[in-house]
Tab-separated table of C-alpha atoms in Angstrom:
chain	number	residue	atom	x	y	z
A	772	ASP	CA	-6.580	-18.454	-6.711
A	773	GLY	CA	-5.724	-16.999	-3.342
A	774	GLY	CA	-6.313	-13.343	-2.759
A	775	ILE	CA	-8.202	-10.589	-1.025
A	776	THR	CA	-11.779	-9.715	-1.896
A	777	GLN	CA	-13.227	-6.342	-1.062
A	778	SER	CA	-16.884	-5.596	-1.502
A	779	PRO	CA	-18.672	-3.658	-2.699
A	780	LYS	CA	-16.495	-1.932	-5.293
A	781	TYR	CA	-18.595	1.238	-5.114
A	782	LEU	CA	-20.657	2.380	-2.146
A	783	PHE	CA	-22.843	5.403	-1.606
A	784	ARG	CA	-23.839	6.551	1.827
A	785	LYS	CA	-26.082	9.272	3.118
A	786	GLU	CA	-24.697	11.618	5.707
A	787	GLY	CA	-25.295	10.366	9.236
A	788	GLN	CA	-25.355	6.683	8.290
A	789	ASN	CA	-22.919	3.991	9.269
A	790	VAL	CA	-21.624	1.703	6.527
A	791	THR	CA	-19.545	-1.475	6.632
A	792	LEU	CA	-16.918	-2.419	4.078
A	793	SER	CA	-16.110	-6.082	3.647
A	794	CYS	CA	-12.632	-7.599	3.363
A	795	GLU	CA	-12.072	-11.351	3.039
A	796	GLN	CA	-8.809	-13.186	2.382
A	797	ASN	CA	-8.068	-16.838	1.656
A	798	LEU	CA	-4.290	-16.514	1.878
A	799	ASN	CA	-4.140	-17.777	5.461
A	800	HIS	CA	-2.414	-14.523	6.396
A	801	ASP	CA	-2.283	-13.566	10.049
A	802	ALA	CA	-2.182	-9.777	9.703
A	803	MET	CA	-4.753	-7.570	8.005
A	804	TYR	CA	-4.827	-3.822	7.417
A	805	TRP	CA	-7.172	-1.057	6.347
A	806	TYR	CA	-5.910	1.983	4.466
A	807	ARG	CA	-7.599	5.103	3.190
A	808	GLN	CA	-6.489	6.905	0.035
A	809	ASP	CA	-7.554	10.397	-0.994
A	810	PRO	CA	-7.044	11.734	-4.539
A	811	GLY	CA	-3.396	12.348	-5.401
A	812	GLN	CA	-2.191	11.130	-2.037
A	813	GLY	CA	-0.589	8.027	-0.610
A	814	LEU	CA	-2.288	5.514	1.634
A	815	ARG	CA	-2.938	6.221	5.305
A	816	LEU	CA	-3.345	3.453	7.864
A	817	ILE	CA	-6.711	3.276	9.649
A	818	TYR	CA	-6.599	0.025	11.648
A	819	TYR	CA	-4.640	-3.185	11.642
A	820	SER	CA	-4.902	-6.624	13.201
A	821	GLN	CA	-2.029	-9.035	13.749
A	822	ILE	CA	-4.149	-11.850	15.155
A	823	VAL	CA	-7.769	-12.875	15.568
A	824	ASN	CA	-9.694	-10.963	18.241
A	825	ASP	CA	-7.045	-8.256	18.452
A	826	PHE	CA	-6.571	-5.002	16.541
A	827	GLN	CA	-4.796	-1.666	16.908
A	828	LYS	CA	-5.469	1.876	15.783
A	829	GLY	CA	-3.471	3.268	12.917
A	830	ASP	CA	-2.770	6.893	12.119
A	831	ILE	CA	-6.352	7.974	11.328
A	832	ALA	CA	-8.660	5.682	13.349
A	833	GLU	CA	-11.140	8.331	14.491
A	834	GLY	CA	-14.613	7.710	13.079
A	835	TYR	CA	-13.849	4.104	12.129
A	836	SER	CA	-14.293	0.742	13.843
A	837	VAL	CA	-13.203	-2.814	13.016
A	838	SER	CA	-13.591	-6.378	14.214
A	839	ARG	CA	-11.519	-9.506	13.692
A	840	GLU	CA	-13.655	-12.469	14.729
A	841	LYS	CA	-12.256	-14.751	12.034
A	842	LYS	CA	-8.807	-15.000	10.516
A	843	GLU	CA	-10.228	-14.567	7.028
A	844	SER	CA	-12.338	-11.481	7.658
A	845	PHE	CA	-11.599	-7.903	8.737
A	846	PRO	CA	-14.633	-5.651	8.154
A	847	LEU	CA	-14.360	-1.876	8.481
A	848	THR	CA	-17.275	0.264	9.663
A	849	VAL	CA	-17.282	3.912	8.689
A	850	THR	CA	-19.364	5.630	11.321
A	851	SER	CA	-21.272	8.883	11.220
A	852	ALA	CA	-18.492	10.342	13.384
A	853	GLN	CA	-16.109	10.279	10.407
A	854	LYS	CA	-16.286	13.865	9.145
A	855	ASN	CA	-14.983	13.304	5.629
A	856	PRO	CA	-15.579	9.659	4.689
A	857	THR	CA	-15.529	10.007	0.901
A	858	ALA	CA	-12.371	8.162	-0.158
A	859	PHE	CA	-10.911	4.992	-1.665
A	860	TYR	CA	-10.523	2.258	0.965
A	861	LEU	CA	-7.981	-0.520	0.620
A	862	CYS	CA	-7.617	-3.711	2.604
A	863	ALA	CA	-4.343	-5.623	2.773
A	864	SER	CA	-2.979	-8.741	4.390
A	865	ARG	CA	0.442	-10.119	5.218
A	866	GLN	CA	1.883	-13.245	6.685
A	867	THR	CA	3.769	-12.393	9.869
A	868	GLY	CA	7.230	-13.643	10.457
A	869	ASP	CA	9.767	-13.301	7.692
A	870	SER	CA	7.421	-12.128	4.975
A	871	TYR	CA	7.545	-8.466	3.987
A	872	GLY	CA	5.206	-8.392	1.029
A	873	TYR	CA	1.664	-7.159	1.459
A	874	THR	CA	-1.234	-8.281	-0.721
A	875	PHE	CA	-3.862	-5.640	-1.405
A	876	GLY	CA	-7.485	-5.920	-2.400
A	877	SER	CA	-8.955	-3.987	-5.305
A	878	GLY	CA	-10.540	-1.379	-3.065
A	879	THR	CA	-13.934	0.119	-2.246
A	880	ARG	CA	-14.764	3.627	-3.340
A	881	LEU	CA	-17.065	5.234	-0.796
A	882	THR	CA	-19.009	8.367	-1.648
A	883	VAL	CA	-21.151	10.299	0.797
A	884	VAL	CA	-24.189	11.862	-0.870
B	401	LEU	CA	10.566	4.497	10.275
B	402	ALA	CA	12.803	6.348	7.864
B	403	LYS	CA	11.093	9.060	5.823
B	404	THR	CA	11.366	8.616	2.069
B	405	THR	CA	11.643	11.292	-0.614
B	406	GLN	CA	10.999	10.596	-4.283
B	407	PRO	CA	10.122	12.736	-7.318
B	408	ILE	CA	6.485	13.655	-7.724
B	409	SER	CA	6.360	12.726	-11.394
B	410	MET	CA	8.417	11.407	-14.309
B	411	ASP	CA	7.661	11.236	-18.002
B	412	SER	CA	9.058	8.711	-20.442
B	413	TYR	CA	8.600	7.344	-23.942
B	414	GLU	CA	7.861	3.744	-24.754
B	415	GLY	CA	10.954	1.554	-24.920
B	416	GLN	CA	13.053	3.766	-22.667
B	417	GLU	CA	14.460	2.863	-19.274
B	418	VAL	CA	12.945	4.677	-16.316
B	419	ASN	CA	14.969	5.173	-13.141
B	420	ILE	CA	13.273	6.462	-9.992
B	421	THR	CA	15.549	7.433	-7.134
B	422	CYS	CA	14.318	7.436	-3.560
B	423	SER	CA	16.117	9.026	-0.605
B	424	HIS	CA	15.912	7.466	2.865
B	425	ASN	CA	18.673	9.076	4.880
B	426	ASN	CA	17.553	7.721	8.262
B	427	ILE	CA	17.230	4.079	7.277
B	428	ALA	CA	17.973	1.685	10.135
B	429	THR	CA	20.046	-1.486	10.065
B	430	ASN	CA	16.998	-3.766	10.132
B	431	ASP	CA	15.033	-1.889	7.478
B	432	TYR	CA	14.376	-3.150	3.964
B	433	ILE	CA	13.542	-1.075	0.888
B	434	THR	CA	10.349	-2.033	-0.886
B	435	TRP	CA	8.650	-0.711	-4.001
B	436	TYR	CA	4.976	-0.929	-4.918
B	437	GLN	CA	3.114	-0.059	-8.111
B	438	GLN	CA	-0.435	1.280	-8.169
B	439	PHE	CA	-2.792	1.716	-11.109
B	440	PRO	CA	-5.833	4.007	-10.822
B	441	SER	CA	-8.666	2.567	-8.712
B	442	GLN	CA	-6.632	-0.516	-7.808
B	443	GLY	CA	-4.675	-1.623	-4.782
B	444	PRO	CA	-0.872	-1.324	-4.774
B	445	ARG	CA	1.081	-4.280	-6.098
B	446	PHE	CA	4.430	-5.405	-4.689
B	447	ILE	CA	7.221	-4.986	-7.256
B	448	ILE	CA	10.560	-5.602	-5.604
B	449	GLN	CA	12.382	-5.535	-2.299
B	450	GLY	CA	16.027	-5.361	-1.315
B	451	TYR	CA	18.472	-4.789	1.510
B	452	LYS	CA	21.718	-3.875	-0.256
B	453	THR	CA	23.500	-4.029	-3.622
B	454	LYS	CA	21.295	-5.104	-6.513
B	455	VAL	CA	18.122	-7.115	-6.812
B	456	THR	CA	16.517	-8.054	-10.115
B	457	ASN	CA	13.295	-9.800	-10.985
B	458	GLU	CA	11.177	-10.134	-14.095
B	459	VAL	CA	9.659	-6.696	-13.606
B	460	ALA	CA	12.399	-4.383	-12.356
B	461	SER	CA	15.810	-3.931	-10.812
B	462	LEU	CA	16.606	-2.278	-7.525
B	463	PHE	CA	19.975	-0.675	-6.924
B	464	ILE	CA	21.046	0.114	-3.367
B	465	PRO	CA	24.425	1.741	-2.635
B	466	ALA	CA	26.590	0.667	0.257
B	467	ASP	CA	25.408	3.451	2.582
B	468	ARG	CA	21.754	2.508	1.867
B	469	LYS	CA	20.671	6.146	2.120
B	470	SER	CA	19.053	5.964	-1.277
B	471	SER	CA	17.780	3.414	-3.756
B	472	THR	CA	16.924	3.420	-7.456
B	473	LEU	CA	14.121	1.482	-9.059
B	474	SER	CA	14.877	0.726	-12.692
B	475	LEU	CA	12.114	-0.186	-15.136
B	476	PRO	CA	13.628	-1.460	-18.389
B	477	ARG	CA	12.006	-0.700	-21.742
B	478	VAL	CA	8.755	0.706	-20.390
B	479	SER	CA	5.455	0.343	-22.182
B	480	LEU	CA	2.208	2.287	-21.939
B	481	SER	CA	0.971	-0.201	-19.344
B	482	ASP	CA	3.741	0.872	-16.975
B	483	THR	CA	1.983	4.203	-16.456
B	484	ALA	CA	1.262	4.127	-12.723
B	485	VAL	CA	2.237	5.533	-9.349
B	486	TYR	CA	5.349	3.971	-7.821
B	487	TYR	CA	5.889	4.025	-4.072
B	488	CYS	CA	9.187	3.642	-2.268
B	489	LEU	CA	8.857	2.369	1.288
B	490	VAL	CA	11.246	1.555	4.083
B	491	VAL	CA	9.928	-1.469	5.921
B	492	ARG	CA	10.935	-3.010	9.212
B	493	ARG	CA	10.381	-6.714	9.873
B	494	GLY	CA	6.865	-7.042	11.239
B	495	GLY	CA	6.281	-3.352	10.767
B	496	LYS	CA	3.542	-1.395	9.073
B	497	LEU	CA	3.723	0.149	5.619
B	498	GLN	CA	3.942	3.948	5.600
B	499	PHE	CA	3.139	5.368	2.175
B	500	GLY	CA	4.210	8.735	0.820
B	501	ALA	CA	2.683	10.371	-2.235
B	502	GLY	CA	4.720	8.239	-4.644
B	503	THR	CA	6.016	9.019	-8.140
B	504	GLN	CA	3.561	9.287	-11.005
B	505	VAL	CA	5.209	7.759	-14.086
B	506	VAL	CA	3.594	8.598	-17.415
B	507	VAL	CA	4.676	6.659	-20.494
B	508	THR	CA	3.749	8.067	-23.893
B	509	PRO	CA	4.071	6.573	-27.380
């Protein structure tokens, strides 16, 4: 089945460490997105990429970095510069053009200890 | 993008119809109305999308009046498994999704 795979499901990080969250899709979608969700709140856009080797900052990009070297993969690095990284991180993809529907992964819950 | 306003929470009993109304007064001509459902610790799932009048699928119906300044998601005969957060979004072709806090629907026996 086609879909989006996020790994790991749970991740613990010590303060001051960088950590990378994986997002892989086999839907042949052009665009990929990273969102952050805090308890009781909606999703906030971190970064997005509409095409390989290109990406743009979202609303809360500070302290995060991404790469898009392959169409299928869009990893997110949470750097030590992110002051409050504990959150639920969601990756999504969408086919550009006429499609409006986004497909989301099952998320990675990151906890800083 | 047009800002959306929807109730914070709604309670219902099993078997009842749940209607969630969303306001989007500043919706533009090219914008569509889209609804997503999210269960705890999962990613949102696309439910339904429409531009005007009524759209129905196997999960829900979406009612959009002529002025398109609001929309109503209708969930027929809800069950306990429909307990989730429902998000109303105004989406532009090729645009990004902007999520609000959504509506927490709680279904009880």
